[in-house]
XYZ file of C-alpha atoms in Angstrom:
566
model
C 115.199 119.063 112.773
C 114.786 122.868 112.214
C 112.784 123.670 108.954
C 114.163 126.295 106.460
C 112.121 127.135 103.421
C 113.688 126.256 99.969
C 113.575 129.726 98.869
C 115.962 130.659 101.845
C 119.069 127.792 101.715
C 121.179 130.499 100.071
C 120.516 132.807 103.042
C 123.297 132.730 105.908
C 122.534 129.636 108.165
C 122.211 130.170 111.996
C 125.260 129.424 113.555
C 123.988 125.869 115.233
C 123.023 125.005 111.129
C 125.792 126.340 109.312
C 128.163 123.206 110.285
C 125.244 121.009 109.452
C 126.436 118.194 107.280
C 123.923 118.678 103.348
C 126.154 115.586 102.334
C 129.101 113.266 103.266
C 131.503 111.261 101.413
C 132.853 113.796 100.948
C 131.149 116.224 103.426
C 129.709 118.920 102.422
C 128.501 121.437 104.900
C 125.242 124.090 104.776
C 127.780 126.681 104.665
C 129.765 125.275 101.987
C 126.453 124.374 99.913
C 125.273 128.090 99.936
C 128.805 129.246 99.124
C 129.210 126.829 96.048
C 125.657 127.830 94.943
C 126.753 131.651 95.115
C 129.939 131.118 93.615
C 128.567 129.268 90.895
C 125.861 131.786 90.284
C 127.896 134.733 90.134
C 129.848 132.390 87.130
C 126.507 131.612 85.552
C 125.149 135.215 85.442
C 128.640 136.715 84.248
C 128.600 134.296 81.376
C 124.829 135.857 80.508
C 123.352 132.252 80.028
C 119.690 131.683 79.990
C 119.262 128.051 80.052
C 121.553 125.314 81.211
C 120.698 121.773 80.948
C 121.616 119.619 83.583
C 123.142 116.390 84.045
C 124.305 115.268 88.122
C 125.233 111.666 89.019
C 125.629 113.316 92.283
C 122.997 114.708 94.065
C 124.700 117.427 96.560
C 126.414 118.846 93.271
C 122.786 118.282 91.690
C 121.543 120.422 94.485
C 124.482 123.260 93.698
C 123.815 123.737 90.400
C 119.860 123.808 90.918
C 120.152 126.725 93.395
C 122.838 128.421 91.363
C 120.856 128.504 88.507
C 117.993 129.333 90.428
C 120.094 132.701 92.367
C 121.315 133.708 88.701
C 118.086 133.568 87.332
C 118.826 130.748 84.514
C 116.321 128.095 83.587
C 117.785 124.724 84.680
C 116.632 122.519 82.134
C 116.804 118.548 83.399
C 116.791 115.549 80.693
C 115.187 112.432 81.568
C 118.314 110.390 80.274
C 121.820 111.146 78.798
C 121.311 108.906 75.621
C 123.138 110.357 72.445
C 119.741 111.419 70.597
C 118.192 112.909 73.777
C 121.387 114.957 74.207
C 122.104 115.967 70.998
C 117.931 117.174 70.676
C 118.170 119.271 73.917
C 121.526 120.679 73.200
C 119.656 122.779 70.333
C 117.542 124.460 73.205
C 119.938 125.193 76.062
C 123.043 127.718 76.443
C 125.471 125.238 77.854
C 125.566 122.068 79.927
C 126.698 121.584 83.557
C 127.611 117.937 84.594
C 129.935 115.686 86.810
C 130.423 112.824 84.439
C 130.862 112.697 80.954
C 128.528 113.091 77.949
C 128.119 112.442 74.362
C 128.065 115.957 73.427
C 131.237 118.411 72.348
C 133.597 119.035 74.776
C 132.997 123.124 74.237
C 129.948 122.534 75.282
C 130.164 120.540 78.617
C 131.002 122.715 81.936
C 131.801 120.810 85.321
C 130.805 123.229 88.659
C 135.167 123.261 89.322
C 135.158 125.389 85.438
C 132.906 128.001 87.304
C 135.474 129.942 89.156
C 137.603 133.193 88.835
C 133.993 135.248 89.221
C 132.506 137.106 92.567
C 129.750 135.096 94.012
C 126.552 136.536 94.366
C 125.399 137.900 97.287
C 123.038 135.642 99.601
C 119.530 136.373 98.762
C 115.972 135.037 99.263
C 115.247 133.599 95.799
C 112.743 133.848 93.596
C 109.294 131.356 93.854
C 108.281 133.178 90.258
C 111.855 131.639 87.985
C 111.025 128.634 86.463
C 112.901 125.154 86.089
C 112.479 122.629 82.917
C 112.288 118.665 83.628
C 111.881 116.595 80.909
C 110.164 112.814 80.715
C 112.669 110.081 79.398
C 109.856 109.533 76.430
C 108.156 106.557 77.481
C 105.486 107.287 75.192
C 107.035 108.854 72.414
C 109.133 112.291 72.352
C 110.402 113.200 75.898
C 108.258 115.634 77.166
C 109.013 119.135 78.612
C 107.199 120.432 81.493
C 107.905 123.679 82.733
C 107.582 124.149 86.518
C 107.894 127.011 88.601
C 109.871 127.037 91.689
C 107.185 127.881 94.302
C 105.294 124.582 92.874
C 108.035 122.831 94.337
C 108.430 124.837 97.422
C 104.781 123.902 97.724
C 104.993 120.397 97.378
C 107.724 119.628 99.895
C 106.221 121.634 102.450
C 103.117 119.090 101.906
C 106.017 116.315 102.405
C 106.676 117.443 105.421
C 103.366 117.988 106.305
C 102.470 114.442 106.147
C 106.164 112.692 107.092
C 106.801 115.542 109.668
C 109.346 112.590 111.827
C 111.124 111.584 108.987
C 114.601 110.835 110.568
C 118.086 109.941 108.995
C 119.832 110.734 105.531
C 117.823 109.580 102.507
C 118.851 107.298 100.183
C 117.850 106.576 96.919
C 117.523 104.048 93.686
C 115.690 106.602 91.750
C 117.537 109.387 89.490
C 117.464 113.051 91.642
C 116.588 114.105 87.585
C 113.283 113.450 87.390
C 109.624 114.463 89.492
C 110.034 111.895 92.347
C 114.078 112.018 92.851
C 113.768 115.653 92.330
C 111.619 116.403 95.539
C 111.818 113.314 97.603
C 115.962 112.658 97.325
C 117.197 116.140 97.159
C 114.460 119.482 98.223
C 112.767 118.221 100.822
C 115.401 116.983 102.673
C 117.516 120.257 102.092
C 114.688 122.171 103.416
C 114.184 119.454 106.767
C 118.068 119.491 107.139
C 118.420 115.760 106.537
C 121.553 114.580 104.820
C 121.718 113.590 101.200
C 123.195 110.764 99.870
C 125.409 111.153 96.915
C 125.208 108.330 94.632
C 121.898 106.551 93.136
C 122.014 103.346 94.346
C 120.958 100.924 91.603
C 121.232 97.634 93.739
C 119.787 96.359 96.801
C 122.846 95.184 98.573
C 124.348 98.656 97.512
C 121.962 100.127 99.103
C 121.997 97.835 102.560
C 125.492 98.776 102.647
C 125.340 102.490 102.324
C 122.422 102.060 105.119
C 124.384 100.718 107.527
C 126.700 103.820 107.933
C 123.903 105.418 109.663
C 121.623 104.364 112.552
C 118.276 105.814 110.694
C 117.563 106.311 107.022
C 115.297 106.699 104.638
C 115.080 105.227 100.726
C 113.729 106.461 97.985
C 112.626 103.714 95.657
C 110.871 102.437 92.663
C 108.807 99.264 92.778
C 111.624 97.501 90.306
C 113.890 97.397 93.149
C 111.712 96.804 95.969
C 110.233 93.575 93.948
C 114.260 92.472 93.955
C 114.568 92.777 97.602
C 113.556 88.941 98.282
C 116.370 86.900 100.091
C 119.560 89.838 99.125
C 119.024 91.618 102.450
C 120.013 91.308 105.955
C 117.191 91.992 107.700
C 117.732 91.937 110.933
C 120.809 94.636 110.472
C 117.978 97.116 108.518
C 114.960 96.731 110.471
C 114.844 99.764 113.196
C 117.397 101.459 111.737
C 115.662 101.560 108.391
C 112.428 104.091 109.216
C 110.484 104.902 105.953
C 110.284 103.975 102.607
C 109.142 105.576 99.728
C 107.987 103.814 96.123
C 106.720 105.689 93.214
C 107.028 104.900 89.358
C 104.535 102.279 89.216
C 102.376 100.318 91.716
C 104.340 97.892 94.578
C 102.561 94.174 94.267
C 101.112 93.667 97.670
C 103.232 90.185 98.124
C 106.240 92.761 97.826
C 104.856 95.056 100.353
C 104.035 92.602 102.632
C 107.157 90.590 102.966
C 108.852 94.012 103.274
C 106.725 94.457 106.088
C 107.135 91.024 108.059
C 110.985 91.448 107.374
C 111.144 94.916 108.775
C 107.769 96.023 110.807
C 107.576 99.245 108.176
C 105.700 99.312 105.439
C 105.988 101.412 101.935
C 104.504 104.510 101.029
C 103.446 104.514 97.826
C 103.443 108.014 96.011
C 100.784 108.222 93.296
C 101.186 111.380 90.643
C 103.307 112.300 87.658
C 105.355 114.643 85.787
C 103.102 116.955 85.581
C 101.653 116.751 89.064
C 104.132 115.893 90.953
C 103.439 113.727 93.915
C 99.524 114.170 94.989
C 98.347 111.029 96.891
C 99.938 108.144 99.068
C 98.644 104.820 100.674
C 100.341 102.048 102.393
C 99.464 98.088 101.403
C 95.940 97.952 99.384
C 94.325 100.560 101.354
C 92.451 103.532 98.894
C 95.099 106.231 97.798
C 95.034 109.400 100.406
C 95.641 112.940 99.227
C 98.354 114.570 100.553
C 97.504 117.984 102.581
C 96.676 120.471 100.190
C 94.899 117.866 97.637
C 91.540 117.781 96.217
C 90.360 115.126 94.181
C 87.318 114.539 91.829
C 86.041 112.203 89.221
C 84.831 113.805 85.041
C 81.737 112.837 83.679
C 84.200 110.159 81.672
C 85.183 108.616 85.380
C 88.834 110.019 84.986
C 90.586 111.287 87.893
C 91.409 114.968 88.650
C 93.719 116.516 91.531
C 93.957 120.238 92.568
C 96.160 121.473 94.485
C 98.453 124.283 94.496
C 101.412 123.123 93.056
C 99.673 121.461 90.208
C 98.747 123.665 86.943
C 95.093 123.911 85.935
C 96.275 122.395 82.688
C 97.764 119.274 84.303
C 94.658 119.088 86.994
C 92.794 116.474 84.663
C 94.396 112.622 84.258
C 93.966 110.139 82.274
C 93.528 107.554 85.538
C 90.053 105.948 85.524
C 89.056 105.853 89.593
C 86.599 105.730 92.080
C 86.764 107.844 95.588
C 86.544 105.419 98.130
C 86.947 106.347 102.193
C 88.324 109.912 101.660
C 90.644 108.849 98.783
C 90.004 106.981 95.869
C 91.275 103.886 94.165
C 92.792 103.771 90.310
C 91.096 101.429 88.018
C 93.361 101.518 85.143
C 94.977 104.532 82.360
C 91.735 105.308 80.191
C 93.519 106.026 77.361
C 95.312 102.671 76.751
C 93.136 101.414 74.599
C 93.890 99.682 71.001
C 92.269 98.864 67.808
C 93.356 95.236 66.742
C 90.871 94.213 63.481
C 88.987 97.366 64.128
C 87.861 96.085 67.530
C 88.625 98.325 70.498
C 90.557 96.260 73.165
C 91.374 97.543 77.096
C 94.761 96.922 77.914
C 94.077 97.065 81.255
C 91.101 95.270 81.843
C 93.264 92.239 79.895
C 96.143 92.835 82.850
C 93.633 92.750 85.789
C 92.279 90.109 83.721
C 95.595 87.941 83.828
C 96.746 89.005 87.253
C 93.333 87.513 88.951
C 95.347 83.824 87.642
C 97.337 82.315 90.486
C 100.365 81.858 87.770
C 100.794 85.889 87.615
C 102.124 88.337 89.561
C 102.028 91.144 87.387
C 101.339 92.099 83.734
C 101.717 94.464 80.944
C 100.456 94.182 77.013
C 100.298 96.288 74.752
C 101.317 96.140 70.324
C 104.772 95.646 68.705
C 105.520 97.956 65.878
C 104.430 96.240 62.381
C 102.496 93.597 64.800
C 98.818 92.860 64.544
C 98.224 90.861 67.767
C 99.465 91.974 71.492
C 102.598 90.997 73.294
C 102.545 89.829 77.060
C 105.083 90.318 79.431
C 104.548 88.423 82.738
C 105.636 88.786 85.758
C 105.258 85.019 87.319
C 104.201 83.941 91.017
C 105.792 81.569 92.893
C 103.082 79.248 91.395
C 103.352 80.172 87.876
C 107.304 79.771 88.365
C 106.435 76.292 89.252
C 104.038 75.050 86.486
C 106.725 76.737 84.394
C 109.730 74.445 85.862
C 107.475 71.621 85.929
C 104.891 71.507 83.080
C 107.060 73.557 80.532
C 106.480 77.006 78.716
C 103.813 75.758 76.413
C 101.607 74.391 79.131
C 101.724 78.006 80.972
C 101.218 79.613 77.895
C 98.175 77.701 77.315
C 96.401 78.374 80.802
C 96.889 81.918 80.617
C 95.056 81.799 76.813
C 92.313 80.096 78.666
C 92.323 81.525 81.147
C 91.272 84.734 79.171
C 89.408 82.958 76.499
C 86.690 82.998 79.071
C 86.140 86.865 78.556
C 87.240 88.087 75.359
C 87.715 87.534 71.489
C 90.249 85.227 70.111
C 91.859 88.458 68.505
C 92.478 89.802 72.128
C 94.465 86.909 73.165
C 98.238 87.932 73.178
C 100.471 86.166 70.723
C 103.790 86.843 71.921
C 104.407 85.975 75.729
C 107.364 86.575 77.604
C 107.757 85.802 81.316
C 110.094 87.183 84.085
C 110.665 87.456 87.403
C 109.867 91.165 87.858
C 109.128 92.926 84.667
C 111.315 95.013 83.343
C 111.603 98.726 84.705
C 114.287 101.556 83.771
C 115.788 103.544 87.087
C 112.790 105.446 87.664
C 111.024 102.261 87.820
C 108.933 102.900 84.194
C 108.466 100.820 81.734
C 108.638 102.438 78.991
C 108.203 102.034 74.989
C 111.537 101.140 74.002
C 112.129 98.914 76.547
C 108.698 97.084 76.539
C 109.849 96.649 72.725
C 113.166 95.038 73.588
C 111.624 92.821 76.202
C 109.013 91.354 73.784
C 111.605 90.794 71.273
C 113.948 87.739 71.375
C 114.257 85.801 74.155
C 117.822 86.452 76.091
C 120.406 83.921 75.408
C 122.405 84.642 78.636
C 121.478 85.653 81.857
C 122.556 88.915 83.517
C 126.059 88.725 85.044
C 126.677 90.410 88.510
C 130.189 90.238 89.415
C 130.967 90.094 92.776
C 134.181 90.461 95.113
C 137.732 89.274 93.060
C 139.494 86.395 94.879
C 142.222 87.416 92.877
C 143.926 89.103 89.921
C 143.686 85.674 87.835
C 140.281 84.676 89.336
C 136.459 86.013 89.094
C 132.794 85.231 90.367
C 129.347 86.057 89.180
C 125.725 85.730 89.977
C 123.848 84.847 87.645
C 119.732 84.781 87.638
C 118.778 82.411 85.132
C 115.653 83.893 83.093
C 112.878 82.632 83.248
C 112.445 82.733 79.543
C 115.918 81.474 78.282
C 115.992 81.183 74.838
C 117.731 77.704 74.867
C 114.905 75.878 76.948
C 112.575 75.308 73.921
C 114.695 72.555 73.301
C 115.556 71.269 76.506
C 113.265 70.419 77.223
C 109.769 71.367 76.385
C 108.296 69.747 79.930
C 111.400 70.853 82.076
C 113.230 73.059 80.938
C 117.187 72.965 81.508
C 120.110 75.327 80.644
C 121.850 73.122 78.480
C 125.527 72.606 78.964
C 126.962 73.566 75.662
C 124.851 77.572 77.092
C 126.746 76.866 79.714
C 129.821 76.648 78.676
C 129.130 79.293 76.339
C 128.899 81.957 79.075
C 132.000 80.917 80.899
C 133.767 81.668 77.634
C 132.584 85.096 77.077
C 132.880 85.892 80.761
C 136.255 85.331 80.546
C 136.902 86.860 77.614
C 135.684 89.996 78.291
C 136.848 90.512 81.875
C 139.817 87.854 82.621
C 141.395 86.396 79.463
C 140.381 87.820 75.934
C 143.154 86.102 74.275
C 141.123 82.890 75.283
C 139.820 80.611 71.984
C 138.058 77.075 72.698
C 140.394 73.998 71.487
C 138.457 71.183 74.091
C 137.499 70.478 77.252
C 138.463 68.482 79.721
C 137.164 67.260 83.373
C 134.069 68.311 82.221
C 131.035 67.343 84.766
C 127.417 67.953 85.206
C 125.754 66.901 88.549
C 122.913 69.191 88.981
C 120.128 70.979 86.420
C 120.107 74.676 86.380
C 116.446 75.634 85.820
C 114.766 78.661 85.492
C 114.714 80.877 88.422
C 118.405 79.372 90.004
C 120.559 81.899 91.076
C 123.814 80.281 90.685
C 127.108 81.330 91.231
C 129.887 81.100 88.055
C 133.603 80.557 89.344
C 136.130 81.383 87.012
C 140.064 80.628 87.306
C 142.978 81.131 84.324
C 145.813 78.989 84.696
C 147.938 80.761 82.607
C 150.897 78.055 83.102
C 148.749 74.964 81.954
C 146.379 78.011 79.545
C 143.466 76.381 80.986
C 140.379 78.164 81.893
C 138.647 76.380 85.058
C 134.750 76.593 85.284
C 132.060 75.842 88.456
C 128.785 76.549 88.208
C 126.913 76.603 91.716
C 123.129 76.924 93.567
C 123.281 77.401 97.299
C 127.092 76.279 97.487
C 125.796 72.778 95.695
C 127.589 71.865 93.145
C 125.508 72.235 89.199
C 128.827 71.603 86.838
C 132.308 72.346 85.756
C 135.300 71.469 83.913
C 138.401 73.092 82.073
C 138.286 74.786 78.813
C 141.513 74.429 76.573
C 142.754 77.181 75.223
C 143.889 77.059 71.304
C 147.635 76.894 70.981
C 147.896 75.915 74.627
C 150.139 73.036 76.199
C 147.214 70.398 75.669
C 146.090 68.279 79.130
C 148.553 67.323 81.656
């Protein structure tokens, strides 16, 4: 496909581009995108803003308002989420907002790209490398960051995509947000510049995103490791593989058993992207080979072993990481964030030496400590193996626990030893695949009481279905039991009620059951399937729980007032 330089998309396409398709669903031609751009520019600049923060579910009108703000010279500022604190923060700093969904901010102060009419657009021009654009971090650490980039740092960068990818094919499709320093370049300005369709929507889910594949016959996703770890048995392989042609992971590193069963399943395997924020994408590397730098990329170790990258869209200021490495066949491989380390008793403890520590144990697949507020000792969360998911079904949670004490006993104090432990199937991760402070907090906290609920198709208006993945640290198997443990049947019970209350019946109150049977455990790990049915002429509520179409238990749930059994 023909290249055009991100400085020149406003510029009149040739004629064989112009009918190009930047986005379908609905389509949205190279023609059309410079137009809206202009037209939207010419609003921007008569309203004299200076900075506009924005907020795009959708990443073609993402891509508008970028280069509208970039043609009317305003500073497109870019929040790392649309919470009610990080909104009302930024709103201090910016002129106005542009957005396609809705926002807890004042209406007066929210504009959607249809409000920008009844102005001239601006006249197509090559645009500016020197303007600047704003993204800011979602504050995994503490305050969201802002980091100011200038255009031609980005124009730089996804030449350098294209420099290594050069036969990327197909539209690209995403699970990451278009808002931040991966979606931003991988999901939206490279392929703009390589003339490669954009897909709208972030797709959070991996059947979402199978689906949305299948309307083309080559694509490419943009991922984080989060989702790629939930791929497992969701997919249908066979309909991907050879139509599905690259895929890209950044946010946090891939576990090789995840890479590799991607690969058998498909015959591709996932780039990683190493880099940050403030660097943007710098190095790649497929399975557990040593990172590569991309073309343009120079890397170095300080006198402290910390990695540094130059290149020329990363600031002097940002050259220097915090990454402990060592180069290694051209590239280099990461041995762990030098600065995360804690004092507990006045002892200095490395996080990460603790989680390559616990990963080397055939029970883990992954792991992440660090300190609770107000704590004194560190929290665990675990990602289990198929192993550890085993000794956890069939030893209990206290006999897991235990190994994974001893099994770092061996190599450091008593007061490194984590004392709260929480174990999952894929840690936690927000959409850009992070895990950051507030929701490593929440994770270590109580233990869920109900699994996640994914509804799927309706039978009917009176009926509904769910997956559910039962966690692997369920709050109600310390009591049953604490060698095997079992979701107990009043939990279950419990969840069928509040399913139904919030999405089929809320009138519904418990006044006895009836028919009520239980034929198989559900254990942690089951993915079982929750079949709901109101019989509003008997006011019944009918129940099934099931694993792999195998019956687990059910029954009928009276509802108070109701005509009593028949």
């Amino acid at each position: 496909m023909a290249w055009t330089d991100l400085a020149q998309l406003l510029l009149p396409a040739p004629p064989d581009l112009a009918g190009a398709l930047v986005a379908d669903e609905p389509p949205l031609t190279r023609e059309a995108f410079a137009h809206a751009s202009l037209l939207a520019a010419g609003a921007l600049q008569a309203r004299t803003l200076r900075r506009v923060a924005l907020w795009f579910e959708d990443a073609a009108q993402m891509a508008v308002a970028l280069f509208a703000c970039w043609r009317a010279g305003v500073v497109a500022v870019l929040p790392g989420d649309a919470q009610v604190h990080t909104c009302a923060t930024l709103d201090a700093t910016v002129d106005a907002w542009l957005s396609d969904t809705e926002l807890p901010l004042p209406a007066q102060r929210l504009c959607r790209l249809a409000d920008l009419q009844g102005h001239a657009p601006l006249a197509p021009a090559e645009l500016d490398p020197a303007l600047t654009l704003v993204l800011c971090t979602s504050g995994s650490s503490g305050t969201p960051k802002h980091i100011a980039k200038h255009w031609r740092q980005l124009m730089q960068e996804v030449r350098a995509l294209q420099q290594q990818w050069p036969d990327a094919r197909g539209p690209v499709l995403g699970s990451v947000s278009a808002q931040h320093m991966y979606g931003l370049p991988f999901r939206v300005l490279w392929p703009l510049c390589a003339g490669r369709q954009l897909d709208r929507p972030q797709r959070l889910y991996p059947e979402e995103l199978q689906q949305a594949s299948l309307r083309h016959p080559a694509c490419t996703w943009i991922a984080s490791p989060a989702l790629l770890r939930r791929l497992g048995q969701r997919l249908d392989w066979s309909q991907l593989r050879g139509r599905l042609t690259r895929i890209h992971s950044s946010g946090g590193e891939l576990p090789a058993e995840a890479s590799d069963h991607i690969a058998r399943h498909l015959g591709l395997r996932p780039s990683e992207i190493y880099g940050s924020s403030e660097t943007g994408a710098v190095a790649w590397r497929e399975g557990g080979s040593p990172w590569q730098p991309l073309p343009g990329v120079a890397v170095e170790l300080n006198a402290e072993g910390a990695l540094r990258v130059q290149s020329p869209w990363v600031s002097a200021a940002e050259a220097q990481t915090a990454d402990g490495a060592e180069l290694a066949n051209g590239g280099f491989r990461l041995l762990g964030r030098l600065d995360r380390i804690v004092k507990i008793e006045e002892k200095r403890v490395s996080l990460p030496m603790l989680e390559q520590t616990l990963v080397r144990h055939s029970y883990v697949a992954e792991a992440r400590l660090g300190a609770l507020a107000g704590a004194t000792r560190l929290a665990a969360l675990v990602a289990l193996s198929a192993g550890g998911l085993h000794a956890l079904r069939n030893q209990g949670r206290k006999a897991l626990v235990d190994a994974l004490r001893a099994h770092l006993d061996a190599g450091f104090e008593s007061l490194a030893i984590p004392r709260t432990w929480r174990f999952f199937a894929q840690l936690p991760a927000n959409a850009q695949g992070k895990l950051p402070r507030s929701l490593f907090e929440a994770a270590a906290g109580p233990r869920q009481l109900a699994p996640e609920a994914m509804e799927l198709p309706r039978p009917s208006e009176h009926e509904r279905r769910y997956t559910l993945e039962i966690p692997y640290d369920l709050a109600h198997f310390s009591g049953h039991f604490p060698a095997a443990p079992v979701v107990p049947g009043v939990a279950q019970i419990g969840w069928a009620m509040s399913l139904a209350q919030r999405d089929l019946h809320p009138p519904l109150r418990f006044a006895g059951m009836e028919a009520l049977k239980f034929q198989r455990l559900l254990r942690p790990g089951d993915v079982a399937v929750l079949a709901l049915k109101w019989d509003a002429a008997k006011q019944k509520l009918y129940f099934a729980y099931t694993v792999n179409d195998a019956p687990c238990s059910s029954g009928r749930i009276l509802q108070a007032g109701g005509h009593g059994p028949a």
